[in-house]
Coordinates of C-alpha atoms in Angstrom, one line a residue:
Chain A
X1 CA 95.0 99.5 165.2
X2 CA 96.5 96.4 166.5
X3 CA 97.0 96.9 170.6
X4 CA 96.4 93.7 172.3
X5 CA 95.6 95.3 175.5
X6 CA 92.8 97.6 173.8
X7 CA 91.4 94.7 171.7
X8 CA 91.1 92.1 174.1
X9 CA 91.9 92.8 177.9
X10 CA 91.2 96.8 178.0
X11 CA 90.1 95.8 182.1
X12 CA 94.6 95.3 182.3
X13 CA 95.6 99.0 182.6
X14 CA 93.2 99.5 185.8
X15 CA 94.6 96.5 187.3
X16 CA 98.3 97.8 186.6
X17 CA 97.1 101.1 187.8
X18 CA 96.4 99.9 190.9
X19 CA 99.2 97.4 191.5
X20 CA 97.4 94.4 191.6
X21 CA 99.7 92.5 188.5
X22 CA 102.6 90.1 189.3
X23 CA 105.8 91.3 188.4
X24 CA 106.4 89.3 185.3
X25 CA 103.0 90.7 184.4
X26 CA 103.5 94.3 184.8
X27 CA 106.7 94.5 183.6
X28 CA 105.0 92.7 180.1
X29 CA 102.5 95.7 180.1
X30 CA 105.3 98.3 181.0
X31 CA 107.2 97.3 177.7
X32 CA 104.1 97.0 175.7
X33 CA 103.4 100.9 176.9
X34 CA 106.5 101.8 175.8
X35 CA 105.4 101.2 172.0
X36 CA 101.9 101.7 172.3
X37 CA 101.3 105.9 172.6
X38 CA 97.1 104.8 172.9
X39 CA 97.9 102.2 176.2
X40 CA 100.5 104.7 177.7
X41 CA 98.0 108.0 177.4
X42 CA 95.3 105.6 179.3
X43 CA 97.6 104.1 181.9
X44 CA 98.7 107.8 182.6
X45 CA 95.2 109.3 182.7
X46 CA 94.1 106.1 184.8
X47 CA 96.9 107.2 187.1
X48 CA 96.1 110.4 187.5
X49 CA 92.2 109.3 188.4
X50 CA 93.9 106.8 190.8
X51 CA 95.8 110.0 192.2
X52 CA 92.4 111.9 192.4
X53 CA 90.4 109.3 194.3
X54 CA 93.8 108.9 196.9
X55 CA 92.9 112.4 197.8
X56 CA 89.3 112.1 198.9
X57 CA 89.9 111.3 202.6
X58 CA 86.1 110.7 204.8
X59 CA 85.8 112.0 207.3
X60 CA 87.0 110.6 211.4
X61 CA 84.5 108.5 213.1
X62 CA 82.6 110.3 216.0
X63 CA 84.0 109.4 219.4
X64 CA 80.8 108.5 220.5
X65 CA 79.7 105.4 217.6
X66 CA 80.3 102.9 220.0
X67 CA 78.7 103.9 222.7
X68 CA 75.6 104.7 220.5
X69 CA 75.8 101.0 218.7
X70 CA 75.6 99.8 222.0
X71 CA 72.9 101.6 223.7
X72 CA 71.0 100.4 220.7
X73 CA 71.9 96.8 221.1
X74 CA 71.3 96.8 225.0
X75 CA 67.9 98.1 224.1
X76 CA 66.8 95.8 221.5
X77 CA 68.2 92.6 223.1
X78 CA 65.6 90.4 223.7
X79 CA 65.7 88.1 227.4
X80 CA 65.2 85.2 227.6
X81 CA 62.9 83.3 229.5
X82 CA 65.1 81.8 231.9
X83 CA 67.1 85.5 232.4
X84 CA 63.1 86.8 233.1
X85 CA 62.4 84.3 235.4
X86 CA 66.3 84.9 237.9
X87 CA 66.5 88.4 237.3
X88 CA 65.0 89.3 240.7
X89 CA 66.7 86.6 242.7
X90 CA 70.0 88.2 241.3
X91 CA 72.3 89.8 243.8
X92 CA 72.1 92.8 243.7
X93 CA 74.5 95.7 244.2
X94 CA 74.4 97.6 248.0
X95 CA 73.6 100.7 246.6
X96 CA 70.3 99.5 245.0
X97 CA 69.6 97.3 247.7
X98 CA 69.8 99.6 250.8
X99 CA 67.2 101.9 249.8
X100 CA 64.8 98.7 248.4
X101 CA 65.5 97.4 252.0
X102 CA 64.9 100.4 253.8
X103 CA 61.4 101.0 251.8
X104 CA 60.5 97.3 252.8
X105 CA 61.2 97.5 256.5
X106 CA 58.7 100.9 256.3
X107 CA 56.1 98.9 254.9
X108 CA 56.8 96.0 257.4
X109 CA 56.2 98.6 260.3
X110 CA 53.6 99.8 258.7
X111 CA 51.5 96.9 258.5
X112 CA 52.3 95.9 262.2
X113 CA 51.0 99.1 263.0
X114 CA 47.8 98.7 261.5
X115 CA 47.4 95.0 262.6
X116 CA 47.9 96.1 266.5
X117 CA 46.7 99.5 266.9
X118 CA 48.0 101.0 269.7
X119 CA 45.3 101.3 272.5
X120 CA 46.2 105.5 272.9
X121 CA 45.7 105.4 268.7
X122 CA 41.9 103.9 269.2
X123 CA 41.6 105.7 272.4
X124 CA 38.5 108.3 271.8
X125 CA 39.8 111.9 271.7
X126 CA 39.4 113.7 275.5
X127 CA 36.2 115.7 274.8
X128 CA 36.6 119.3 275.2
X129 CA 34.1 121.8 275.8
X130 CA 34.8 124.0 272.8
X131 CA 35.5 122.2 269.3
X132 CA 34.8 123.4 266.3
X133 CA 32.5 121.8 263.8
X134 CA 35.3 120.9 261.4
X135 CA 37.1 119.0 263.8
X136 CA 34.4 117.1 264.5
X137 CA 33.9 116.3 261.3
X138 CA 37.7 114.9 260.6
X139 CA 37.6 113.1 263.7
X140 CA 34.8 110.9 262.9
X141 CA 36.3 110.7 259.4
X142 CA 39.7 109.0 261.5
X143 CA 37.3 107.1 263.6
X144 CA 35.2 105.7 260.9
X145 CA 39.1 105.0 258.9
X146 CA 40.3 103.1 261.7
X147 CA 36.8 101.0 262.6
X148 CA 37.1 99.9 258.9
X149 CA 40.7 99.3 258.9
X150 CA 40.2 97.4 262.1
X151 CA 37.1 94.8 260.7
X152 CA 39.5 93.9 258.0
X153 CA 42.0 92.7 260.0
X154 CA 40.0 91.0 262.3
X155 CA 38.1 88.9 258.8
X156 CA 41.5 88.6 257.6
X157 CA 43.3 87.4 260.7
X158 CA 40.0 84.9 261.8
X159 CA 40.8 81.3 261.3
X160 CA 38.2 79.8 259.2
X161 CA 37.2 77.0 261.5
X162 CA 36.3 79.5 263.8
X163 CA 33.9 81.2 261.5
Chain B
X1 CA 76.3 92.8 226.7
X2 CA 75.5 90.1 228.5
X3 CA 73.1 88.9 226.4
X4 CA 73.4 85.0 225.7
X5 CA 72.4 84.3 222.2
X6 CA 69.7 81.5 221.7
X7 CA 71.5 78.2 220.2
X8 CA 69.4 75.6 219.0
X9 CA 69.4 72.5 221.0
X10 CA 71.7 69.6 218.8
X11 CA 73.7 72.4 216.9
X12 CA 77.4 71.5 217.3
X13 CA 79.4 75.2 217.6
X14 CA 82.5 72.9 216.7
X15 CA 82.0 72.5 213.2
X16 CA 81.3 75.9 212.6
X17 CA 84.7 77.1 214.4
X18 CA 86.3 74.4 212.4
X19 CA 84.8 75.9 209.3
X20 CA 85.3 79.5 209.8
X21 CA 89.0 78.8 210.2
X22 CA 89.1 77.6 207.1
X23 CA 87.9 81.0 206.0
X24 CA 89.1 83.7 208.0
X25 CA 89.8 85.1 211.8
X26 CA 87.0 87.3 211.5
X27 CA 84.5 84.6 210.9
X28 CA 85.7 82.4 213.7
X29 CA 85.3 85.6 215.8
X30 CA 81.5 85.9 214.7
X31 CA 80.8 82.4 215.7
X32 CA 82.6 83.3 219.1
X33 CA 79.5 86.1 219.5
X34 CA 77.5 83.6 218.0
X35 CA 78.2 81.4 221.3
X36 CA 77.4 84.4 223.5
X37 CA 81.0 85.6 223.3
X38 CA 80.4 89.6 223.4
X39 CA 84.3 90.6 223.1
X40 CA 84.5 89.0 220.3
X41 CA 82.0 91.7 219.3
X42 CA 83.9 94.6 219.8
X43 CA 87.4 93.2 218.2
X44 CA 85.2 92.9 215.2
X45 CA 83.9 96.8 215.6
X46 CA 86.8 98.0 216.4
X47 CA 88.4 96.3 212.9
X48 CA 85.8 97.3 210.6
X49 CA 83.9 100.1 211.8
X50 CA 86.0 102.7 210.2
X51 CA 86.2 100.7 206.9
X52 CA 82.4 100.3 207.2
X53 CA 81.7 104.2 208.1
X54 CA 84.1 105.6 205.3
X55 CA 82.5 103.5 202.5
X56 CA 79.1 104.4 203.3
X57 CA 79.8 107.8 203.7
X58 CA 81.3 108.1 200.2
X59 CA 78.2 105.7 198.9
X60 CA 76.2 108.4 200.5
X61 CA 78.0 111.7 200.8
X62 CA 76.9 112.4 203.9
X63 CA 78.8 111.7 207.5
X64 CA 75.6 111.8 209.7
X65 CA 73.6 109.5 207.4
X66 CA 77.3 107.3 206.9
X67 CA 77.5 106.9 210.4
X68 CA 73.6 106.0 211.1
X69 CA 73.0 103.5 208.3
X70 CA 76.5 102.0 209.8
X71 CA 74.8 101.2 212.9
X72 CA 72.1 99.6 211.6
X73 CA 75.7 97.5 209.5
X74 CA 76.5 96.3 212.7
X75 CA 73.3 96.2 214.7
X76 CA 72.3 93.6 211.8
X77 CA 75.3 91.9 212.8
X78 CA 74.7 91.5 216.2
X79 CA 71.6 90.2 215.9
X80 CA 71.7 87.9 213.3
X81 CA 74.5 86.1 215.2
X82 CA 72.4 82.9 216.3
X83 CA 71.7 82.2 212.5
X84 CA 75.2 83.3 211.0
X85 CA 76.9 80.7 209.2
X86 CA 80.5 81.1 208.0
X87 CA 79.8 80.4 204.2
X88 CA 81.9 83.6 202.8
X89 CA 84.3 86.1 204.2
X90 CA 83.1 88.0 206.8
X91 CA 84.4 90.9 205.2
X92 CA 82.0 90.0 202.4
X93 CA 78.9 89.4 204.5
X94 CA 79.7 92.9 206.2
X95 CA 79.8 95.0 203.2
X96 CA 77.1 93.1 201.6
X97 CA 74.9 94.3 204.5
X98 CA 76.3 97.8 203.8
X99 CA 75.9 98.1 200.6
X100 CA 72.4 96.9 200.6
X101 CA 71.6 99.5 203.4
X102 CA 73.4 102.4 201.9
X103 CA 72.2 101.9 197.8
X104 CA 68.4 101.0 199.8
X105 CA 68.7 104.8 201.5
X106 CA 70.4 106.3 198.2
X107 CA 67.2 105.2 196.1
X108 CA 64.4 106.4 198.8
X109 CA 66.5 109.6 199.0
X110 CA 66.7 109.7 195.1
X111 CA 62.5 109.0 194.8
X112 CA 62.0 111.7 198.0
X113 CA 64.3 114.7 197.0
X114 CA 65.6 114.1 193.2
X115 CA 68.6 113.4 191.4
X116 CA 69.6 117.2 191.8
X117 CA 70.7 116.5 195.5
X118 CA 73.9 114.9 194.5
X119 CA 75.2 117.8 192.5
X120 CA 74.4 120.5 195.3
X121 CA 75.9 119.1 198.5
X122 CA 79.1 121.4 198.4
X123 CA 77.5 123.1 201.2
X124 CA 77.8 120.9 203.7
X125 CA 81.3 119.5 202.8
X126 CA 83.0 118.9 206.7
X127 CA 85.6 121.0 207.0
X128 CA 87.8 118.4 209.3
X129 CA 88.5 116.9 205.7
X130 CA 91.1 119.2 204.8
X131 CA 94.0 118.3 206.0
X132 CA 96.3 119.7 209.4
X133 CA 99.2 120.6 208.3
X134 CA 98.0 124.3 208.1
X135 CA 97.9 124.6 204.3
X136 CA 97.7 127.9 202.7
X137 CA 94.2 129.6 201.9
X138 CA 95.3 128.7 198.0
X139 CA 95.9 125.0 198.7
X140 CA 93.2 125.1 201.0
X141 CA 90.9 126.3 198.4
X142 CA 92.2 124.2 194.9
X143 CA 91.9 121.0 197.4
X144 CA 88.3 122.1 197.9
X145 CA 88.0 122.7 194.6
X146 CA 89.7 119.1 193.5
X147 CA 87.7 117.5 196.2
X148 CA 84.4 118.4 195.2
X149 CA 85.2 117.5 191.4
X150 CA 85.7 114.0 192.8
X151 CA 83.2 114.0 194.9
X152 CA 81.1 114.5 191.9
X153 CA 82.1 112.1 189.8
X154 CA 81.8 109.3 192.2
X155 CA 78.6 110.8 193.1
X156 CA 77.7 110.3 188.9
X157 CA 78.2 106.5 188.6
X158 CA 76.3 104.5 188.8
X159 CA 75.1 102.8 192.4
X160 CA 76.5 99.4 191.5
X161 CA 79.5 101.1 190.0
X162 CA 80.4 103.3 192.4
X163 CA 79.8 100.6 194.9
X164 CA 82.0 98.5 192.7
X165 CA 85.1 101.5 192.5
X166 CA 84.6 102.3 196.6
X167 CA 85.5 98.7 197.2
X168 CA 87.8 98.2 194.8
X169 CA 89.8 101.4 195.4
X170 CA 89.8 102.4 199.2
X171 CA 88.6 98.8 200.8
X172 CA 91.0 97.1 198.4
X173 CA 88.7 94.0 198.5
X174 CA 89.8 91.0 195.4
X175 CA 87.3 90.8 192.7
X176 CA 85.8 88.3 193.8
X177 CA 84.2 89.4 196.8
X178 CA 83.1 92.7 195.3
X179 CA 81.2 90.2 193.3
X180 CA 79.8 88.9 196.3
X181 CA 78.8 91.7 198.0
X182 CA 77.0 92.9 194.7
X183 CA 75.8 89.3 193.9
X184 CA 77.2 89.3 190.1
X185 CA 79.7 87.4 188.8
X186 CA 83.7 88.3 189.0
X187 CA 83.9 89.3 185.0
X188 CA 80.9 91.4 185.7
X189 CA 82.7 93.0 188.3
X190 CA 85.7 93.8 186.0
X191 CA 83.3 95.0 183.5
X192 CA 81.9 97.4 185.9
X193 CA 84.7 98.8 187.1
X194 CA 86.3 99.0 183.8
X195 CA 83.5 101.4 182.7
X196 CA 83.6 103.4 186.0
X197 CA 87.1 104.5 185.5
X198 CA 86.6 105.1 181.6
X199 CA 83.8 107.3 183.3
X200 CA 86.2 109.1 186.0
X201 CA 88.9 109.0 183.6
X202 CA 86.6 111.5 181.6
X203 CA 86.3 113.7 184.5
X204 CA 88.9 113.3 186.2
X205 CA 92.1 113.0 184.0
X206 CA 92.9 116.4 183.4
X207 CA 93.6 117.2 187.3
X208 CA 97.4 115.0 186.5
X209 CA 99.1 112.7 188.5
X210 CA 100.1 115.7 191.3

């Protein structure tokens, strides 16, 4: 046995297989395969495992991979320091804003409220000849609310100089 | 993504650009996301995502797992852009992530279920694979049958082997880079596929050329 190919660059036939020789190349091997039964058998079987693999086709990507992948990366980004720091001076869109508005201006009202309590709010309840023990009970629960509501205010709103 | 990736103070982005285009597009588009450039990002999803997906899946042999450890391909990606450097193809760098992942998941499954898993996975072979054009129930079943033969011969090599073939036959990739991605030298790639086909050519020859 004296086939060139065999004894020193066996690796050849897979390259010609796949097409990856230059011409003058290939063309060298093509004649040697013509006298060499051994090479020719091998470059056909190689062929035919070339032919197999072509027919392994994977599978289509889900339509949804990107959309995954980036969920993923949105989630794991990390923020800087600087995007920390702006991220609630950003404008924002009208949509989130209006109710975010609307909940502040509650609030706002609210607080006014409870700094100037209307004079009917503090008024005492007209006494009526024939309550029941329960009310009783809840109004002085209101009244004792609003008397502690009302020193609070009045220690927060004091100026300290005139303490 | 509107992320802006950390870049140390000093570094010059310039050189790298000038550097990467010396390489390849794809690694001047990886220093784009580098410099906060998320488009960039998708051109290079978009290119390689179905590349990356089909050579895990037949690393792995299975399309859910394919697609999952292929996120975690590109997730890698993404966030190792501050400290990515344009020193190989980016082609390379991808597949060497991938490969690492896929052969990583293929030992832990090998240690957790046993070697027997690779030869019993007929059962969950996609259907979508056949083809569309409506083939007869004969053709439908000797593809099956022809399908699963190869399935099972890749499935036999060797991990760095079969790595070797996957690149080598379906990513066409030089041998070189193979020899990247598998950190061995370019006449150790040869070698190794050289004895992977001798291996299919065992099991697989006698199917013909049709």
């Amino acid at each position: 046995m004296n086939c060139p190919i065999e004894s020193r660059n066996p690796e050849m036939l897979v390259a010609y297989a796949a097409g990856e020789l230059d011409l003058e190349t290939a063309r060298a091997v093509e004649q040697h395969l013509d006298g060499c039964a051994n090479c020719r058998a091998k470059a056909a079987d190689q062929a035919a495992v070339w032919n197999a693999l072509d027919a392994w086709e994977a599978p289509p990507v889900s339509p949804d991979f990107n959309r995954r992948l980036y969920g993923r990366i949105e989630q794991g980004v990390p923020i800087s320091w600087w995007e920390r720091l702006t991220r609630p001076f950003r404008p924002m869109p009208l949509r989130q804003a209006l109710p975010l508005a609307a909940t502040a201006a509650l609030l706002l009202m609210a607080g006014l409220i409870l700094q100037h309590p209307s004079p009917f709010a503090s008024a005492p309840a007209p006494h009526s000849q024939t309550v029941r023990a329960d009310q009783v009970e809840s109004t002085l629960d209101d009244l004792d609310l609003l008397r502690q509501f009302g020193a609070a205010n009045s220690t927060e709103g004091a100026h300290p100089d005139a303490m | 993504m509107n992320a802006q990736p950390y870049i140390p103070p000093g570094v010059s982005t310039d050189m790298g650009v000038a550097a990467a285009a010396t390489l390849d597009y794809d690694a001047e588009l990886m220093l784009r996301v580098k410099e906060g450039d998320g488009t960039s990002f998708g051109v290079l999803l978009e290119k390689h995502r179905a590349s990356v997906i089909h050579f895990v899946y037949r690393l792995v042999q299975e399309q859910a797992i394919a697609e999952e450890l292929s996120q975690e391909v590109f997730l890698r990606v993404y966030r190792s852009r501050s400290s990515y450097e344009p020193t190989a193809k980016f082609k390379t760098w991808l597949f060497r992530i991938a490969t690492h992942l896929a052969l990583n998941w293929l030992r832990d499954e090998k240690h957790e279920r046993g070697q027997e898993r690779l030869d019993d996975m007929s059962a969950d072979l996609p259907m979508r694979q056949v083809s569309d054009r409506r083939p007869s129930v004969e053709q439908v079943l000797v593809y099956g049958v022809k399908l699963e033969e190869v399935r099972r011969a890749v499935a036999a090599l060797p991990e760095k082997q079969r790595a070797a073939v996957l690149m080598h036959k379906y990513e066409e990739m030089e041998y070189v880079q193979i020899a990247k991605v598998l950190g061995c030298s370019e006449s150790a790639v040869k070698s190794l596929l050289f004895r992977a086909y001798e291996t299919l050519r065992a099991r697989l020859a006698h199917m013909g050329t049709t």
